Short mmCIF file of C-alpha atoms and ligand atoms in Angstrom, two decimals:
data_model
loop_
_atom_site.label_atom_id
_atom_site.label_comp_id
_atom_site.label_asym_id
_atom_site.label_seq_id
_atom_site.Cartn_x
_atom_site.Cartn_y
_atom_site.Cartn_z
CA MET A 26 23.28 -3.75 -30.65
CA HIS A 27 23.07 -7.35 -31.75
CA SER A 28 20.68 -8.54 -34.45
CA PHE A 29 17.74 -10.89 -33.94
CA GLN A 30 18.78 -14.46 -33.23
CA GLU A 31 16.75 -17.62 -33.59
CA THR A 32 19.47 -19.75 -32.02
CA PRO A 33 19.76 -20.38 -28.26
CA ILE A 34 20.68 -17.32 -26.27
CA LEU A 35 24.42 -16.91 -25.70
CA GLU A 36 26.16 -15.05 -22.95
CA SER A 37 27.84 -12.79 -25.47
CA GLU A 38 24.45 -11.70 -26.79
CA LEU A 39 23.26 -10.51 -23.45
CA VAL A 40 23.47 -6.96 -22.28
CA ASN A 41 26.42 -6.69 -19.94
CA GLU A 42 26.07 -4.10 -17.23
CA SER A 43 29.73 -3.16 -17.32
CA GLN A 44 29.44 -2.22 -21.00
CA VAL A 45 25.96 -0.78 -21.28
CA SER A 46 23.98 0.93 -18.58
CA PHE A 47 20.35 -0.03 -17.98
CA SER A 48 19.10 3.30 -19.33
CA GLU A 49 21.04 2.83 -22.56
CA ILE A 50 19.20 -0.32 -23.60
CA ILE A 51 15.97 1.57 -24.06
CA ASN A 52 14.54 3.04 -27.18
CA SER A 53 11.44 4.84 -26.08
CA GLU A 54 9.45 7.93 -26.91
CA PRO A 55 9.86 10.18 -23.86
CA ASN A 56 6.53 11.95 -24.44
CA ILE A 57 4.48 8.78 -24.56
CA HIS A 58 4.51 8.68 -20.76
CA LYS A 59 2.39 11.83 -20.80
CA LEU A 60 -0.22 10.21 -23.05
CA ILE A 61 -0.67 6.73 -21.63
CA TYR A 62 -2.80 6.78 -18.50
CA HIS A 63 -0.89 4.07 -16.67
CA HIS A 64 2.83 3.59 -16.11
CA VAL A 65 4.75 1.88 -18.91
CA SER A 66 8.36 0.78 -18.96
CA ASP A 67 10.89 2.65 -21.10
CA THR A 68 11.69 -0.48 -23.07
CA VAL A 69 9.94 -0.85 -26.42
CA MET A 70 9.21 -4.44 -27.46
CA VAL A 71 8.99 -5.18 -31.15
CA LYS A 72 8.92 -8.90 -31.71
CA GLY A 73 8.26 -12.20 -29.98
CA LYS A 74 8.96 -15.76 -31.01
CA GLY A 75 8.56 -18.82 -28.82
CA ILE A 76 9.83 -18.07 -25.32
CA TYR A 77 11.78 -15.03 -26.53
CA LEU A 78 10.88 -11.37 -26.66
CA TYR A 79 12.99 -8.77 -28.52
CA ASP A 80 13.23 -5.06 -27.82
CA ALA A 81 13.74 -2.28 -30.33
CA GLU A 82 17.51 -2.49 -29.83
CA GLY A 83 17.54 -6.16 -30.75
CA ASN A 84 18.13 -7.42 -27.21
CA ARG A 85 16.59 -10.80 -26.58
CA TYR A 86 14.84 -11.83 -23.37
CA ILE A 87 13.49 -15.13 -22.13
CA ASP A 88 10.02 -14.26 -20.91
CA CYS A 89 9.69 -16.06 -17.56
CA ALA A 90 6.22 -14.55 -17.12
CA SER A 91 4.69 -15.71 -20.44
CA ALA A 92 3.65 -12.05 -20.99
CA THR A 93 0.83 -11.72 -18.42
CA PHE A 94 1.00 -15.45 -17.62
CA ASN A 95 -1.24 -15.97 -20.64
CA LEU A 96 1.03 -17.10 -23.49
CA SER A 97 0.81 -20.82 -22.82
CA LEU A 98 2.21 -21.49 -26.31
CA GLY A 99 4.61 -18.56 -26.32
CA TYR A 100 4.92 -15.75 -28.82
CA GLY A 101 3.69 -16.16 -32.40
CA HIS A 102 2.78 -19.85 -32.28
CA SER A 103 2.48 -20.76 -35.96
CA GLU A 104 -0.33 -23.34 -35.70
CA VAL A 105 -2.52 -21.03 -33.67
CA LEU A 106 -1.82 -18.12 -36.02
CA GLN A 107 -2.70 -20.26 -39.00
CA ALA A 108 -6.00 -21.37 -37.41
CA VAL A 109 -6.84 -17.74 -36.71
CA GLN A 110 -5.88 -16.61 -40.22
CA GLU A 111 -8.05 -19.30 -41.78
CA GLN A 112 -10.96 -18.38 -39.52
CA ALA A 113 -10.48 -14.66 -40.27
CA GLU A 114 -11.11 -15.37 -43.97
CA LYS A 115 -14.48 -16.86 -43.04
CA LEU A 116 -15.94 -15.11 -40.01
CA VAL A 117 -14.38 -12.85 -37.38
CA HIS A 118 -17.36 -12.21 -35.15
CA VAL A 119 -21.04 -13.01 -34.94
CA THR A 120 -23.49 -12.59 -32.09
CA SER A 121 -23.07 -15.44 -29.64
CA THR A 122 -26.75 -16.31 -30.11
CA PHE A 123 -25.69 -18.34 -33.17
CA GLN A 124 -23.60 -21.50 -33.23
CA THR A 125 -20.19 -21.51 -34.90
CA ASP A 126 -17.69 -24.28 -35.44
CA PRO A 127 -14.89 -22.75 -33.35
CA ILE A 128 -17.16 -22.15 -30.34
CA ASN A 129 -18.72 -25.61 -30.59
CA THR A 130 -15.25 -27.15 -30.78
CA VAL A 131 -13.94 -25.24 -27.76
CA VAL A 132 -17.02 -26.10 -25.72
CA ARG A 133 -16.77 -29.83 -26.51
CA LYS A 134 -13.04 -29.87 -25.86
CA LEU A 135 -13.32 -28.03 -22.54
CA VAL A 136 -15.89 -30.55 -21.31
CA GLU A 137 -13.58 -33.36 -22.46
CA VAL A 138 -10.45 -32.11 -20.66
CA SER A 139 -12.03 -30.84 -17.42
CA PRO A 140 -13.04 -32.91 -14.35
CA GLU A 141 -15.92 -35.21 -15.28
CA ASN A 142 -18.48 -33.45 -13.07
CA LEU A 143 -18.16 -30.27 -15.19
CA THR A 144 -20.41 -30.66 -18.21
CA LEU A 145 -21.63 -27.14 -19.00
CA VAL A 146 -19.59 -24.33 -20.57
CA HIS A 147 -20.42 -20.61 -20.42
CA PRO A 148 -18.22 -18.96 -23.07
CA LYS A 149 -19.88 -15.52 -23.21
CA VAL A 150 -17.11 -13.94 -21.16
CA SER A 151 -13.89 -12.52 -22.50
CA SER A 152 -11.81 -11.95 -19.38
CA GLY A 153 -10.84 -13.72 -16.20
CA SER A 154 -12.58 -11.09 -14.08
CA ALA A 155 -15.85 -11.52 -15.99
CA ALA A 156 -15.55 -15.31 -15.74
CA ASN A 157 -15.13 -15.09 -11.96
CA GLU A 158 -18.03 -12.67 -11.60
CA GLY A 159 -20.19 -14.98 -13.70
CA ALA A 160 -19.21 -17.97 -11.56
CA ILE A 161 -20.26 -16.08 -8.42
CA LYS A 162 -23.57 -15.06 -10.03
CA ILE A 163 -24.19 -18.69 -10.99
CA ALA A 164 -23.51 -19.82 -7.41
CA GLN A 165 -25.76 -17.11 -5.97
CA HIS A 166 -28.50 -17.85 -8.50
CA TYR A 167 -28.40 -21.58 -7.71
CA THR A 168 -28.14 -21.40 -3.92
CA GLY A 169 -30.24 -18.27 -3.41
CA LYS A 170 -27.50 -17.20 -0.98
CA ARG A 171 -25.27 -14.14 -0.84
CA ASP A 172 -21.79 -14.22 0.66
CA VAL A 173 -18.55 -15.08 -1.07
CA ILE A 174 -15.52 -16.43 0.80
CA THR A 175 -12.10 -15.75 -0.71
CA LEU A 176 -8.52 -16.07 0.52
CA PHE A 177 -5.98 -13.57 1.82
CA ARG A 178 -3.67 -12.38 -0.99
CA SER A 179 -6.00 -13.71 -3.70
CA HIS A 180 -6.25 -11.86 -6.98
CA LEU A 181 -9.54 -12.58 -8.70
CA GLY A 182 -9.58 -9.66 -11.12
CA GLN A 183 -9.90 -5.90 -11.42
CA THR A 184 -13.60 -5.21 -11.95
CA MET A 185 -15.19 -3.54 -8.94
CA MET A 186 -16.74 -6.80 -7.73
CA MET A 187 -13.51 -8.75 -8.10
CA THR A 188 -11.41 -5.95 -6.60
CA SER A 189 -13.74 -5.92 -3.60
CA MET A 190 -13.49 -9.67 -3.15
CA SER A 191 -9.75 -10.09 -3.68
CA GLY A 192 -7.47 -10.41 -0.68
CA ASN A 193 -5.41 -7.21 -0.64
CA ALA A 194 -6.36 -3.93 1.03
CA PHE A 195 -4.02 -1.74 -1.02
CA ARG A 196 -6.01 -2.44 -4.18
CA LYS A 197 -9.32 -1.43 -2.59
CA GLU A 198 -8.12 1.64 -0.74
CA PRO A 199 -8.93 4.37 -3.35
CA PHE A 200 -12.55 3.30 -3.88
CA PRO A 201 -15.32 4.55 -1.59
CA ASN A 202 -18.05 2.08 -2.59
CA LEU A 203 -16.83 -1.47 -2.43
CA PHE A 204 -19.00 -4.43 -3.25
CA PRO A 205 -20.44 -5.91 -0.04
CA GLY A 206 -20.83 -9.55 0.99
CA SER A 207 -17.38 -11.08 0.95
CA ILE A 208 -15.12 -12.44 3.67
CA GLN A 209 -11.39 -12.98 3.23
CA VAL A 210 -9.94 -15.87 5.25
CA PRO A 211 -6.29 -16.92 5.84
CA ASP A 212 -4.73 -18.81 2.94
CA PRO A 213 -2.72 -22.07 3.19
CA TYR A 214 0.59 -20.17 3.20
CA CYS A 215 2.52 -22.77 5.22
CA HIS A 216 5.86 -20.94 4.90
CA ARG A 217 4.36 -18.04 6.92
CA CYS A 218 1.32 -19.65 8.50
CA PHE A 219 -1.24 -17.14 9.79
CA TYR A 220 -2.00 -19.50 12.70
CA LYS A 221 1.70 -20.21 13.32
CA GLN A 222 1.25 -23.93 12.72
CA LYS A 223 3.37 -26.55 10.95
CA PRO A 224 1.81 -28.39 7.98
CA LYS A 225 2.38 -31.89 9.37
CA THR A 226 0.59 -31.22 12.66
CA CYS A 227 -1.87 -28.39 11.89
CA ASP A 228 -4.79 -30.62 10.93
CA PHE A 229 -5.74 -27.95 8.39
CA LEU A 230 -6.58 -25.36 11.02
CA CYS A 231 -6.94 -22.76 8.23
CA VAL A 232 -9.89 -24.78 6.86
CA GLU A 233 -11.27 -25.57 10.32
CA ARG A 234 -11.40 -21.87 11.18
CA ILE A 235 -13.56 -21.16 8.11
CA TYR A 236 -16.43 -22.80 10.02
CA ASP A 237 -15.99 -20.02 12.60
CA PHE A 238 -15.88 -17.33 9.91
CA ILE A 239 -19.16 -18.68 8.53
CA GLU A 240 -20.71 -18.73 11.99
CA TYR A 241 -19.42 -15.43 13.32
CA ALA A 242 -18.35 -13.24 10.36
CA SER A 243 -20.78 -14.05 7.54
CA SER A 244 -24.35 -12.92 6.99
CA GLY A 245 -25.42 -16.51 7.58
CA SER A 246 -26.02 -16.88 3.87
CA VAL A 247 -22.86 -18.13 2.11
CA ALA A 248 -23.13 -18.94 -1.61
CA CYS A 249 -19.58 -19.90 -2.56
CA ILE A 250 -15.87 -20.05 -1.90
CA VAL A 251 -13.56 -18.87 -4.69
CA VAL A 252 -9.96 -20.11 -4.55
CA GLU A 253 -6.97 -20.11 -6.85
CA PRO A 254 -5.56 -23.66 -6.54
CA ILE A 255 -2.08 -22.10 -6.53
CA SER A 256 -2.15 -18.37 -5.89
CA GLY A 257 -1.06 -16.63 -9.05
CA ASN A 258 -0.07 -13.23 -7.78
CA GLY A 259 -0.17 -13.76 -4.02
CA GLY A 260 3.17 -15.62 -3.85
CA ASN A 261 2.77 -18.90 -5.74
CA ILE A 262 1.34 -20.53 -2.64
CA VAL A 263 0.94 -24.28 -3.14
CA PRO A 264 -1.52 -25.74 -0.60
CA PRO A 265 -0.31 -28.88 1.21
CA PRO A 266 -1.73 -32.29 0.25
CA GLY A 267 -5.18 -32.77 1.80
CA TYR A 268 -6.02 -29.05 2.01
CA PHE A 269 -8.52 -29.15 -0.84
CA GLN A 270 -10.09 -32.38 0.39
CA ALA A 271 -10.74 -30.64 3.73
CA LEU A 272 -12.15 -27.61 1.88
CA GLU A 273 -14.33 -29.83 -0.31
CA LYS A 274 -15.74 -31.49 2.84
CA LEU A 275 -16.52 -28.11 4.38
CA CYS A 276 -18.31 -26.99 1.20
CA ARG A 277 -20.32 -30.21 1.07
CA GLU A 278 -21.36 -29.94 4.72
CA GLN A 279 -22.28 -26.26 4.42
CA GLY A 280 -23.98 -26.41 1.00
CA ILE A 281 -21.38 -23.99 -0.40
CA ILE A 282 -20.38 -23.98 -4.09
CA LEU A 283 -16.64 -24.51 -4.55
CA ILE A 284 -15.24 -22.37 -7.35
CA PHE A 285 -11.68 -22.87 -8.64
CA ASP A 286 -10.23 -19.79 -10.29
CA GLU A 287 -7.92 -21.57 -12.75
CA ILE A 288 -7.20 -18.47 -14.77
CA GLN A 289 -3.48 -18.92 -14.13
CA THR A 290 -3.27 -22.60 -13.17
CA GLY A 291 -5.44 -23.98 -15.99
CA ILE A 292 -4.60 -25.09 -19.53
CA GLY A 293 -1.57 -27.21 -18.75
CA ARG A 294 0.37 -24.87 -16.44
CA THR A 295 0.72 -27.55 -13.73
CA GLY A 296 1.35 -30.41 -16.17
CA LYS A 297 -2.36 -31.29 -15.97
CA MET A 298 -5.07 -29.59 -17.99
CA PHE A 299 -6.48 -28.18 -14.76
CA ALA A 300 -4.90 -27.99 -11.30
CA ALA A 301 -8.08 -29.59 -9.93
CA GLU A 302 -6.84 -32.81 -11.49
CA TYR A 303 -3.38 -32.38 -9.93
CA PHE A 304 -4.91 -31.88 -6.47
CA GLY A 305 -7.56 -34.61 -6.99
CA VAL A 306 -10.50 -32.25 -6.34
CA HIS A 307 -13.87 -31.84 -8.03
CA PRO A 308 -14.80 -28.17 -7.73
CA ASN A 309 -18.39 -27.32 -8.72
CA ILE A 310 -17.18 -24.56 -11.03
CA ILE A 311 -13.88 -23.79 -12.78
CA THR A 312 -13.09 -20.48 -14.44
CA THR A 313 -10.49 -20.36 -17.22
CA ALA A 314 -8.94 -17.57 -19.37
CA LYS A 315 -5.32 -16.45 -19.97
CA GLY A 316 -3.56 -19.59 -21.32
CA LEU A 317 -6.66 -20.62 -23.24
CA GLY A 318 -5.83 -18.03 -25.90
CA GLY A 319 -2.51 -19.84 -26.56
CA THR A 320 -0.45 -17.14 -28.15
CA GLY A 321 -2.32 -14.07 -26.89
CA PHE A 322 -5.95 -14.28 -28.01
CA GLN A 323 -8.64 -13.26 -25.58
CA PHE A 324 -10.87 -16.16 -24.64
CA ALA A 325 -12.40 -17.10 -21.29
CA ALA A 326 -15.05 -19.50 -20.02
CA ILE A 327 -16.92 -20.77 -16.97
CA LEU A 328 -17.26 -24.55 -16.57
CA THR A 329 -20.02 -25.77 -14.29
CA GLU A 330 -21.93 -28.82 -13.17
CA GLU A 331 -25.19 -29.59 -14.95
CA ARG A 332 -27.31 -28.65 -11.93
CA LEU A 333 -25.88 -25.10 -11.92
CA GLY A 334 -27.34 -24.21 -15.32
CA GLY A 335 -30.15 -21.68 -15.62
CA LEU A 336 -28.58 -18.22 -15.43
CA GLU A 337 -30.03 -16.26 -18.37
CA GLY A 338 -27.95 -14.58 -21.07
CA HIS A 339 -29.18 -11.17 -19.95
CA HIS A 340 -27.66 -11.85 -16.52
CA HIS A 341 -24.13 -12.37 -17.76
CA SER A 342 -22.89 -11.94 -21.32
CA PHE A 343 -20.38 -9.65 -23.00
CA THR A 344 -20.00 -8.42 -26.58
CA TYR A 345 -16.59 -10.00 -27.05
CA GLY A 346 -17.38 -13.16 -25.13
CA SER A 347 -17.52 -16.07 -27.58
CA ASN A 348 -15.53 -14.13 -30.18
CA VAL A 349 -15.11 -16.51 -33.11
CA LEU A 350 -11.52 -15.57 -33.93
CA ALA A 351 -10.45 -16.03 -30.31
CA ALA A 352 -12.36 -19.32 -30.23
CA ALA A 353 -10.36 -20.58 -33.24
CA ALA A 354 -7.19 -19.83 -31.26
CA ALA A 355 -8.58 -21.51 -28.13
CA ALA A 356 -9.66 -24.62 -30.05
CA LYS A 357 -6.18 -25.05 -31.53
CA THR A 358 -4.55 -24.32 -28.17
CA LEU A 359 -6.63 -26.99 -26.43
CA ASP A 360 -5.69 -29.48 -29.15
CA ILE A 361 -1.98 -28.83 -28.65
CA VAL A 362 -1.86 -28.54 -24.87
CA SER A 363 -4.00 -31.61 -24.17
CA GLN A 364 -1.56 -33.93 -25.96
CA PRO A 365 -0.02 -36.25 -23.30
CA GLN A 366 3.54 -35.59 -24.51
CA PHE A 367 2.97 -31.82 -24.29
CA LEU A 368 1.82 -32.09 -20.66
CA LYS A 369 4.67 -34.47 -19.89
CA ASN A 370 7.14 -31.85 -21.13
CA VAL A 371 5.65 -29.30 -18.70
CA GLU A 372 6.24 -31.73 -15.85
CA THR A 373 9.77 -32.69 -16.97
CA VAL A 374 10.95 -29.14 -17.56
CA GLY A 375 9.25 -27.94 -14.36
CA ASN A 376 11.03 -30.64 -12.35
CA TYR A 377 14.35 -29.69 -13.91
CA ILE A 378 13.91 -26.00 -13.04
CA MET A 379 12.81 -26.87 -9.48
CA GLU A 380 15.90 -29.04 -9.04
CA ARG A 381 18.22 -26.31 -10.32
CA LEU A 382 16.52 -23.80 -8.00
CA ARG A 383 17.04 -26.13 -5.03
CA GLN A 384 20.75 -26.24 -5.88
CA MET A 385 20.77 -22.44 -6.01
CA GLN A 386 19.04 -22.30 -2.62
CA GLU A 387 22.05 -24.04 -1.07
CA LYS A 388 24.31 -21.29 -2.41
CA TYR A 389 22.18 -18.21 -1.93
CA THR A 390 20.90 -17.88 1.62
CA PHE A 391 18.35 -15.20 0.66
CA ILE A 392 16.25 -17.92 -1.04
CA SER A 393 14.00 -19.04 1.81
CA ASP A 394 11.54 -21.20 -0.09
CA ILE A 395 10.95 -22.69 -3.53
CA ARG A 396 7.52 -23.98 -4.37
CA GLY A 397 5.72 -24.96 -7.50
CA VAL A 398 3.97 -27.48 -9.66
CA GLY A 399 4.81 -27.94 -13.34
CA LEU A 400 5.76 -24.55 -14.77
CA MET A 401 4.09 -22.54 -12.02
CA ILE A 402 7.08 -21.85 -9.81
CA GLY A 403 7.79 -19.23 -7.15
CA VAL A 404 11.01 -18.36 -5.33
CA GLU A 405 10.66 -16.63 -1.95
CA ILE A 406 13.33 -14.12 -0.92
CA SER A 407 13.98 -13.32 2.74
CA ASP A 408 16.47 -11.40 4.85
CA ASP A 409 18.81 -12.92 7.46
CA GLU A 410 16.00 -12.93 10.04
CA GLY A 411 13.67 -14.76 7.64
CA ASN A 412 11.49 -11.71 7.02
CA PRO A 413 10.21 -10.95 3.50
CA ASN A 414 12.86 -9.07 1.52
CA THR A 415 10.85 -7.16 -1.05
CA ASP A 416 13.63 -4.73 -2.00
CA LEU A 417 15.99 -7.54 -2.92
CA THR A 418 13.23 -9.32 -4.87
CA ASN A 419 12.56 -6.19 -6.91
CA TYR A 420 16.29 -5.75 -7.44
CA ILE A 421 16.57 -9.34 -8.71
CA ALA A 422 13.80 -8.64 -11.24
CA LYS A 423 15.60 -5.47 -12.37
CA VAL A 424 19.00 -7.13 -12.74
CA ALA A 425 17.38 -10.10 -14.49
CA MET A 426 16.29 -7.82 -17.32
CA LYS A 427 19.92 -6.90 -17.96
CA HIS A 428 20.75 -10.59 -18.13
CA GLY A 429 18.04 -11.27 -20.69
CA LEU A 430 15.34 -12.56 -18.34
CA ILE A 431 11.91 -11.05 -17.81
CA ILE A 432 10.87 -11.91 -14.27
CA ARG A 433 7.80 -10.71 -12.40
CA THR A 434 7.33 -10.51 -8.64
CA SER A 435 4.37 -11.22 -6.38
CA ARG A 436 3.02 -7.70 -6.06
CA TYR A 437 -0.13 -8.93 -4.29
CA GLY A 438 1.61 -10.90 -1.54
CA TYR A 439 4.50 -9.47 0.45
CA GLY A 440 6.13 -8.81 -2.92
CA ASN A 441 9.04 -11.08 -2.02
CA VAL A 442 8.40 -13.97 -4.41
CA PHE A 443 9.66 -13.96 -7.98
CA LYS A 444 7.94 -16.19 -10.44
CA ILE A 445 9.25 -18.61 -13.06
CA ARG A 446 6.33 -19.26 -15.39
CA PRO A 447 7.67 -19.42 -18.94
CA PRO A 448 5.56 -20.48 -21.93
CA LEU A 449 4.74 -24.19 -21.69
CA ILE A 450 6.53 -24.89 -24.98
CA ILE A 451 9.91 -24.29 -23.34
CA THR A 452 12.38 -27.09 -24.03
CA LEU A 453 14.79 -28.66 -21.57
CA GLU A 454 17.68 -26.95 -23.36
CA GLU A 455 15.99 -23.55 -23.11
CA SER A 456 15.21 -24.10 -19.45
CA GLU A 457 18.89 -24.86 -18.87
CA GLN A 458 19.74 -21.46 -20.37
CA LEU A 459 17.09 -19.85 -18.22
CA CYS A 460 18.59 -21.37 -15.07
CA ASP A 461 22.16 -20.50 -16.11
CA GLN A 462 21.14 -16.89 -16.64
CA LEU A 463 19.24 -16.81 -13.37
CA GLU A 464 22.29 -18.06 -11.56
CA LYS A 465 24.30 -15.15 -12.98
CA VAL A 466 21.62 -12.75 -11.76
CA LEU A 467 21.70 -14.20 -8.25
CA THR A 468 25.50 -14.10 -8.16
CA GLU A 469 25.41 -10.45 -9.17
CA VAL A 470 22.87 -9.41 -6.55
CA GLN A 471 24.42 -11.43 -3.72
C1 LIG B 506 -5.87 -15.83 -10.74
C2 LIG B 506 -6.48 -14.73 -11.56
N1 LIG B 506 -7.81 -14.59 -11.58
C3 LIG B 506 -8.40 -13.62 -12.31
C4 LIG B 506 -7.65 -12.72 -13.04
C5 LIG B 506 -8.33 -11.66 -13.85
O1 LIG B 506 -8.23 -11.94 -15.20
P1 LIG B 506 -8.39 -10.77 -16.29
O2 LIG B 506 -7.21 -9.87 -16.14
O3 LIG B 506 -8.43 -11.49 -17.60
O4 LIG B 506 -9.68 -10.08 -15.98
C6 LIG B 506 -6.27 -12.83 -13.04
C7 LIG B 506 -5.43 -11.88 -13.80
O5 LIG B 506 -4.29 -11.65 -13.54
C8 LIG B 506 -5.65 -13.87 -12.29
O6 LIG B 506 -4.33 -14.01 -12.24
#
């Protein structure tokens, strides 16, 4: 197999199906599958640098999923690693009761880069799920109300509360005691509209109907609505212009707290620090995690309006929330991502990839829709009748691996959307390679 390369990926470096079968590119321990509780792939990864990941055989992949959509700065970002190393010499962890420089810096910076109405930061959470749960507790504590409205296909996390409130039945099915008090309502999935409307003439019926859900399906006591501005796992659904303004109006009229789950969309993914800015909305709460750790450190936070303060530490705090080492990574990440030229690159490269995908759509009829903002892009795959083609989508992801691309699909939607969400540091040249390789994949599967 080829040796590690730091230079741009070349066709000759890629695994060619005619020479090497898929099973031959692995280097795994067969027995490990008996020891690890969950399913793991046969491929063993040994190194990552920038947008590239290398397996034990030396094959190089462009990671179009930024690991778990969390490596905003890619693998092994040197500035973040240096900040963490320096911090490690001084202090790795201390109870979050005390102040530390890294936490203070992250808190100040998050207030600076988020919508101006968000002035309080709750950093005592270390995962997206815990941030979302905390946001709901804050809304319930403030309003004294109960119910939570979420969208079809939403993925808000894997704790029992977040599993219960996410928008997919298959994830709840094994568990007998689900958390009560949530209603899932149709999402703004215009390509397959639940109400069979067209975006130009629908007058946001999917928001209008939420009034009915509140009246006829809730307990009469609704605390909050939690939405992903662009659904991360549900199919990269980008709401049409005006959707969030209509939702904001509903929340205002009904006294409902609007929570944006920006765990995937935040920290520069859309070319803005938060998608709220892209959509011109002022949610009352934003949750952030994933990309905040830059190159893989675990940091999360809840950003709220001043008036929503007051939840006590004993109501929501976690041992590894506010971890000082992770905060050093987050502080450096925020510094880098919030630079105007960094965000501009996300927009430029995202536009380039979208344009290339549109050209591919003309050639490959199974591409039924392309949607995205910045580097949060989804490609919907359909059959000749326009129905979701999940098998082909999964096949594309499998073939992509052989062509040096790691591509993930929308497991929580129909499973027929593959996602292009590389690390935000990707250059125009690298994105050209990504598109060239993708085109080879699509030609092969056609
Ligand atoms: C939109 C969204 N919200 C919440 C979560 C949960 O985050 P975590 O896995 O850190 O608990 C995820 C994770 O995939 C996510 O994509």
